[in-house]
Short mmCIF file of N, CA, C and O in Angstrom, two decimals:
data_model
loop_
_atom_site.label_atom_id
_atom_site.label_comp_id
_atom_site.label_asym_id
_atom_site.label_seq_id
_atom_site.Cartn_x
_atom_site.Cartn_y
_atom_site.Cartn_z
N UNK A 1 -21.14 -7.50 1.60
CA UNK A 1 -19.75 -7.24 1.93
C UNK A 1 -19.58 -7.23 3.43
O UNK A 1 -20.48 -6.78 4.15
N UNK A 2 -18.35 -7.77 3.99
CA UNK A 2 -18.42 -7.76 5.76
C UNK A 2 -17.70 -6.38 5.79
O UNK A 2 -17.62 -5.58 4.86
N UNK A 3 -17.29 -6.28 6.83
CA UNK A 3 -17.38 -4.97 7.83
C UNK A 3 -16.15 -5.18 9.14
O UNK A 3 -16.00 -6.28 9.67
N UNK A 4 -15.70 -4.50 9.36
CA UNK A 4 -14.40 -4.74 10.23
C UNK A 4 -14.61 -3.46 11.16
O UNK A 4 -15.13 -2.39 10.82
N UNK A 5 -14.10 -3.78 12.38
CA UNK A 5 -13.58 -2.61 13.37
C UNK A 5 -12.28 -3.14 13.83
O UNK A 5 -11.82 -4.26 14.08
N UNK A 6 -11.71 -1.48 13.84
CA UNK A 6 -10.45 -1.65 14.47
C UNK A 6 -10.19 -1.24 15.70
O UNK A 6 -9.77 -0.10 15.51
N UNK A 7 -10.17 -1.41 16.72
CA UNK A 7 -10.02 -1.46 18.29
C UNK A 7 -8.45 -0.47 18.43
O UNK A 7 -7.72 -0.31 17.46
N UNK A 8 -8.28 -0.13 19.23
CA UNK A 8 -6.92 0.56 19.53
C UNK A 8 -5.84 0.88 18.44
O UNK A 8 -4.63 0.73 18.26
N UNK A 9 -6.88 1.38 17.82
CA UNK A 9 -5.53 2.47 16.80
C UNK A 9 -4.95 3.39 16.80
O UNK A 9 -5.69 4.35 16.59
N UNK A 10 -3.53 3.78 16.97
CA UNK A 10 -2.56 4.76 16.98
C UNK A 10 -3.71 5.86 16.31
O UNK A 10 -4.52 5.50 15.46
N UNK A 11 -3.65 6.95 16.74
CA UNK A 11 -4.32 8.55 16.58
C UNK A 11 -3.29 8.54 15.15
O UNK A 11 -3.78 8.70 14.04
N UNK A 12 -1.69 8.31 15.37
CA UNK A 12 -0.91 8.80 14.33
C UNK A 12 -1.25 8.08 13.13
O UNK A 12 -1.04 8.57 12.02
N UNK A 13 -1.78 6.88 13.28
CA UNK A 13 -1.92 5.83 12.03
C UNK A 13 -3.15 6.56 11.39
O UNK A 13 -3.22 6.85 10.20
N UNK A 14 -3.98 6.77 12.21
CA UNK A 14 -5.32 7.40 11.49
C UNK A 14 -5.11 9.06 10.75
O UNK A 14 -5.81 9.69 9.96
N UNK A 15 -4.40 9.23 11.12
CA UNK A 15 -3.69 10.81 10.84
C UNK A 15 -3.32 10.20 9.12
O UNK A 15 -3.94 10.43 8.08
N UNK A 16 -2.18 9.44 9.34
CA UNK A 16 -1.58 9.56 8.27
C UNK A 16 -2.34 8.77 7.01
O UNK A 16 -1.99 8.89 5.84
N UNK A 17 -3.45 7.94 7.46
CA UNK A 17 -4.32 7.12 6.54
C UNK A 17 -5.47 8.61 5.93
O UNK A 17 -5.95 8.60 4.79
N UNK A 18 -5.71 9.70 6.87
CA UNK A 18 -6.33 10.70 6.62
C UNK A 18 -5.65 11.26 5.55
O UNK A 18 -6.03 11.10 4.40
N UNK A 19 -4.60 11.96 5.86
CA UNK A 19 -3.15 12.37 4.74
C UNK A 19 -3.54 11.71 3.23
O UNK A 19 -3.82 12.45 2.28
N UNK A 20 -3.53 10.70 3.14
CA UNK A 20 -3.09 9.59 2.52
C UNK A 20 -4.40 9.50 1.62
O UNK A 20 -4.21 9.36 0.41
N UNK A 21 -5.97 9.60 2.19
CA UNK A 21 -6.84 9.80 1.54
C UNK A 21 -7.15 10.93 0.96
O UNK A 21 -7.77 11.01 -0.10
N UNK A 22 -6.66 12.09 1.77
CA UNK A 22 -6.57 13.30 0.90
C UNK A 22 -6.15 13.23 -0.76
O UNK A 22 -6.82 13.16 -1.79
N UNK A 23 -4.35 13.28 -0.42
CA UNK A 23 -3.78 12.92 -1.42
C UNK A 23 -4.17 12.25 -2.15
O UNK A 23 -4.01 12.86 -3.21
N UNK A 24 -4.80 10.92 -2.46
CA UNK A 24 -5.07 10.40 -3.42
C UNK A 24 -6.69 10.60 -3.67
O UNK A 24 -7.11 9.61 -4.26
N UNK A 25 -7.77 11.59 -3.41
CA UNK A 25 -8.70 12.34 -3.61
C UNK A 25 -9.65 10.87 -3.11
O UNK A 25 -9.95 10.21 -4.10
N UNK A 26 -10.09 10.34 -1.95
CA UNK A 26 -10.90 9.48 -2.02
C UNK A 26 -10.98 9.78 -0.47
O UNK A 26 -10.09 10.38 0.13
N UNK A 27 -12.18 9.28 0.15
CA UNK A 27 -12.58 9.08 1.95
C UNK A 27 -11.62 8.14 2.54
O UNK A 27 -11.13 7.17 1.95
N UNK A 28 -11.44 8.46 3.61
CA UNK A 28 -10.60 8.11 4.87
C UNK A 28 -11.13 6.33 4.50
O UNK A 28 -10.41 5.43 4.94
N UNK A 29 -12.03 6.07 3.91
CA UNK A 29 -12.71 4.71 4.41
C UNK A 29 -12.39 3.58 3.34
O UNK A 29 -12.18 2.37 3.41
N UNK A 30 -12.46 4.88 1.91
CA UNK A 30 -12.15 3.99 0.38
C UNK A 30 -10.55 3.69 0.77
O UNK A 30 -10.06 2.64 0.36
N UNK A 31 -9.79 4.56 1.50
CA UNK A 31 -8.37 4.62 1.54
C UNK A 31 -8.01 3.61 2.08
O UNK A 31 -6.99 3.08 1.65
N UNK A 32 -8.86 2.91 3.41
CA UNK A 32 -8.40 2.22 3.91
C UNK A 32 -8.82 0.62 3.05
O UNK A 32 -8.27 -0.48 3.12
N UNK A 33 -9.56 0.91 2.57
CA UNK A 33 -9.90 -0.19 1.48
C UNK A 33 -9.23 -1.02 0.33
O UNK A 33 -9.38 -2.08 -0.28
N UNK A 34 -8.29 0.26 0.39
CA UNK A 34 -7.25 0.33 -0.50
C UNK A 34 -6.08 -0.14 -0.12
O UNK A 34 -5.29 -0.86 -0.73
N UNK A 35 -6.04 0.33 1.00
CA UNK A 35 -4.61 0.01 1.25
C UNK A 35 -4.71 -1.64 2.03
O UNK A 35 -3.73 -2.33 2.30
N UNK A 36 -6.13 -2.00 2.30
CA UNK A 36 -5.78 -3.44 2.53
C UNK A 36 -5.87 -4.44 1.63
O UNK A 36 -5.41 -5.58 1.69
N UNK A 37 -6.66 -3.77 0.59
CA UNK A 37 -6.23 -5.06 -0.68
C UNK A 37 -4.83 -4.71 -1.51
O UNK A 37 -4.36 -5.62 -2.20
N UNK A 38 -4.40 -3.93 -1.49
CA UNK A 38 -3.10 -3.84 -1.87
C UNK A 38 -1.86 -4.74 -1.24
O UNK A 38 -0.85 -5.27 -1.71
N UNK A 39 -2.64 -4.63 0.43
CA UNK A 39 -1.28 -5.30 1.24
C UNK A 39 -1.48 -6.79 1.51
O UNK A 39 -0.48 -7.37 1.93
N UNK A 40 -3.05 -7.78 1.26
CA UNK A 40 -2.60 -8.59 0.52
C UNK A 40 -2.61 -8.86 -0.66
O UNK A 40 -2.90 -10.00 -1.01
N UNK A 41 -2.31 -7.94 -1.50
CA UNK A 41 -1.65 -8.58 -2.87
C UNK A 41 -3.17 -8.31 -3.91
O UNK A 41 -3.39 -9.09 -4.84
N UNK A 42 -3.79 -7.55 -3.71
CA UNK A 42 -4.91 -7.68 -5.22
C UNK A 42 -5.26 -6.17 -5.04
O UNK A 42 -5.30 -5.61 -3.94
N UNK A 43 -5.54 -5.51 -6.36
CA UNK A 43 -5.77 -4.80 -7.27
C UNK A 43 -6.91 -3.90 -6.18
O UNK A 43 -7.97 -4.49 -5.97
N UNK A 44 -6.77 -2.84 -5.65
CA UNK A 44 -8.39 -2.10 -4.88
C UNK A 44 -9.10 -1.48 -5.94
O UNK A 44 -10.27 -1.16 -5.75
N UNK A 45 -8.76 -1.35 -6.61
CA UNK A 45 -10.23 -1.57 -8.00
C UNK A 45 -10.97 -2.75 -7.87
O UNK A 45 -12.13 -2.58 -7.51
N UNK A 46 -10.64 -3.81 -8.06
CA UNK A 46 -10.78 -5.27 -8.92
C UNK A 46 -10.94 -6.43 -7.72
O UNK A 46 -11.74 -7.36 -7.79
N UNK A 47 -10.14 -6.20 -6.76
CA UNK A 47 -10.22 -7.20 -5.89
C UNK A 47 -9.16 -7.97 -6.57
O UNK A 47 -8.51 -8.81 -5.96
N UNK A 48 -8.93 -7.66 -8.03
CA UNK A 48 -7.84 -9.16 -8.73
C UNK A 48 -6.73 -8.58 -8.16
O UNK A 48 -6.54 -7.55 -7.52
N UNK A 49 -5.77 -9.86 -8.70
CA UNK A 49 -3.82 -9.92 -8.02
C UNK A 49 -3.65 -8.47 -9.09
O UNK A 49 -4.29 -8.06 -10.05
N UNK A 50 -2.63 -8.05 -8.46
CA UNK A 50 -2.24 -6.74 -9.41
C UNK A 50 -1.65 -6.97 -10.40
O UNK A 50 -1.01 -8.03 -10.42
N UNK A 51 -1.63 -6.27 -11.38
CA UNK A 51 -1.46 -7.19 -12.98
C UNK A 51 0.15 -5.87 -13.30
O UNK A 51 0.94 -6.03 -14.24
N UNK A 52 0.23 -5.09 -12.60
CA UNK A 52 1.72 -4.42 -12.92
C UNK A 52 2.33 -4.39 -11.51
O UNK A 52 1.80 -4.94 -10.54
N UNK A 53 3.70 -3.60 -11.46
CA UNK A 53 4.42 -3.16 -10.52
C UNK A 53 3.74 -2.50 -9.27
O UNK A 53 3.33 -1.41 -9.67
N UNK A 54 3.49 -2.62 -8.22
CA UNK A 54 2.78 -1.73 -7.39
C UNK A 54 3.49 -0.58 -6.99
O UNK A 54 4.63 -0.70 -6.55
N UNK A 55 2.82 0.80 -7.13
CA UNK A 55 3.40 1.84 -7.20
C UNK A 55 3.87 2.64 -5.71
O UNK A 55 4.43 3.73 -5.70
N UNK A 56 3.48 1.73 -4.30
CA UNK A 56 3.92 2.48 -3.26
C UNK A 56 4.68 1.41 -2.52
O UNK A 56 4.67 0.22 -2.82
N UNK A 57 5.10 1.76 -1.88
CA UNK A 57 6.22 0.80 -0.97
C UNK A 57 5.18 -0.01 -0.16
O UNK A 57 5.42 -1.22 -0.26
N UNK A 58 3.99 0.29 0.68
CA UNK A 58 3.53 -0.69 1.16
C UNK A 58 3.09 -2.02 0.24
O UNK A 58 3.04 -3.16 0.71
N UNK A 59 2.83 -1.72 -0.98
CA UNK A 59 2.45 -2.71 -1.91
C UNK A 59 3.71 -3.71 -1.93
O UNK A 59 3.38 -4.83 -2.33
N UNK A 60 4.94 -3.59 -1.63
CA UNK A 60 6.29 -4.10 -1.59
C UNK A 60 6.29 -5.42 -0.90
O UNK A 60 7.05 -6.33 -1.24
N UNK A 61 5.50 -5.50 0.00
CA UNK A 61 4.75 -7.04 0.60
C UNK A 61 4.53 -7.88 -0.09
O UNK A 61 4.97 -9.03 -0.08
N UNK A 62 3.70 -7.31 -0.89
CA UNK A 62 3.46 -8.19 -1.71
C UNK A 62 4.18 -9.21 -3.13
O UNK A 62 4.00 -10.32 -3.62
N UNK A 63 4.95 -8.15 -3.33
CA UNK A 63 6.50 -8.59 -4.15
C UNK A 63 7.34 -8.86 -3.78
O UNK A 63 8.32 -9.22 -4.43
N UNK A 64 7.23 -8.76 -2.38
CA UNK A 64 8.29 -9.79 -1.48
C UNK A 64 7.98 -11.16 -1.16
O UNK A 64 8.81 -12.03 -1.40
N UNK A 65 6.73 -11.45 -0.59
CA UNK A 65 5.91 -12.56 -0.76
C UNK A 65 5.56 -13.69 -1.70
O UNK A 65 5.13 -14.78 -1.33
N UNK A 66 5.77 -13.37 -2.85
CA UNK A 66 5.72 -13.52 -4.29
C UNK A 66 7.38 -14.25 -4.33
O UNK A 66 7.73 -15.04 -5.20
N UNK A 67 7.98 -13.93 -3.56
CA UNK A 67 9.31 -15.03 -3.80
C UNK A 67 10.44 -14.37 -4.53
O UNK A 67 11.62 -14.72 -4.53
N UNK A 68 9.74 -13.13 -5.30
CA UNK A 68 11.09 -12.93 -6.63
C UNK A 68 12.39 -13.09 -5.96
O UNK A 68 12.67 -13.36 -4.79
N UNK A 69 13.25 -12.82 -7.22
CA UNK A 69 14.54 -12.89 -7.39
C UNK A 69 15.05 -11.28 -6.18
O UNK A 69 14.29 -10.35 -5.93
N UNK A 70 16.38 -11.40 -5.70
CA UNK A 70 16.95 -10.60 -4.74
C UNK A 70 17.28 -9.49 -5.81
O UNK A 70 17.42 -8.40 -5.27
N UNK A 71 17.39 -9.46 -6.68
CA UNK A 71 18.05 -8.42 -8.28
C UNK A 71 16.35 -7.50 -8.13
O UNK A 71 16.08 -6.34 -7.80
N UNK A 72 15.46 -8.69 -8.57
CA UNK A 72 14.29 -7.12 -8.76
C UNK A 72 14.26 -7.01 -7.23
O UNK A 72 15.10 -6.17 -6.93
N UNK A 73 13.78 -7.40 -6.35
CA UNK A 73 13.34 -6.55 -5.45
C UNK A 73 14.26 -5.76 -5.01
O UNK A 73 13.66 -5.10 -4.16
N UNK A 74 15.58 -5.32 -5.03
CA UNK A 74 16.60 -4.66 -5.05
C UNK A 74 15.97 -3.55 -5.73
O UNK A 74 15.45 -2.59 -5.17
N UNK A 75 16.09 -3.86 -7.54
CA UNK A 75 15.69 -2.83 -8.51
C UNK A 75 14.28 -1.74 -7.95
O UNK A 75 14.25 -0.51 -8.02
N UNK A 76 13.12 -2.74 -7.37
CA UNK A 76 12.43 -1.84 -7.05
C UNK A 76 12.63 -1.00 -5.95
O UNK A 76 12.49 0.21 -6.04
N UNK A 77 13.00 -1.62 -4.80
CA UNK A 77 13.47 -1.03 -3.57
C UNK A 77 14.42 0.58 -4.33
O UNK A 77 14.09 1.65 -3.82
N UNK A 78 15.18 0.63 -5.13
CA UNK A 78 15.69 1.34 -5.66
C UNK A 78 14.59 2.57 -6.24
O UNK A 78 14.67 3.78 -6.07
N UNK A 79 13.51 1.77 -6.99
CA UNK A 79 13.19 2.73 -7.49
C UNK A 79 11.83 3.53 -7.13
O UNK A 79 11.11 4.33 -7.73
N UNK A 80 11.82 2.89 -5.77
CA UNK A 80 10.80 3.44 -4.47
C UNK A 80 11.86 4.88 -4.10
O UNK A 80 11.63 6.09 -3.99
N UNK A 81 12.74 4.27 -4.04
CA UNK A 81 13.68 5.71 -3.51
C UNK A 81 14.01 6.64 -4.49
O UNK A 81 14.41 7.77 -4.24
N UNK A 82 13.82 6.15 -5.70
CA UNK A 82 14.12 7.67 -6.05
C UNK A 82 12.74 8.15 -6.23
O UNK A 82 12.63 9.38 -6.32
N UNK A 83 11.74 7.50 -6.30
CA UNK A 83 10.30 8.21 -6.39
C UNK A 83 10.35 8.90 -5.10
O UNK A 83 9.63 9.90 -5.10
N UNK A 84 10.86 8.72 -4.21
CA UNK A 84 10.24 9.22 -2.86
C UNK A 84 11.48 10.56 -2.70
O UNK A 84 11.30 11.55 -2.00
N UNK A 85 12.65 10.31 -3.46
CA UNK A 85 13.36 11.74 -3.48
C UNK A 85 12.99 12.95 -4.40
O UNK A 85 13.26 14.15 -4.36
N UNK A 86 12.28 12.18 -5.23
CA UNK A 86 11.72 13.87 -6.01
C UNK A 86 10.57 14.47 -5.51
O UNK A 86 10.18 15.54 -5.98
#
């Protein structure tokens, strides 16, 4: 597997990727693992394309990318917000 460094990263970005691994019970490192196969477009289990709806707004890239119709990505954009109001 390769290996990446990231050079000049916001303190706040690493903060909130910390946050972020908390919350979802995994290391600062699986998190970030996560959140980059998500943002292009495949499954951080699997490495595969994601086979449902992606459940956080950064995943939203990827269903934007994907071309759909202006109706769903509307619908989801919608229903990012009300997840994020309760």
């Amino acid at each position: 597997m390769a290996q990446i460094v990231v050079r000049q990263l916001d303190d706040t970005v690493l903060e909130a990727v910390k946050a972020r691994a908390v919350a979802n019970q995994r290391s600062t490192e699986a998190e970030v693992r996560a959140i980059l196969a998500s943002a292009v477009g495949l499954s951080p289990a699997t490495g595969a394309p994601h086979a449902q709806q992606p459940g956080r707004f950064s995943d939203f890239v990827g269903i934007a990318s994907q071309r759909r119709g202006q109706d769903e990505i509307d619908a989801y954009v919608a229903s990012l917000r009300n997840e994020w109001e309760r």
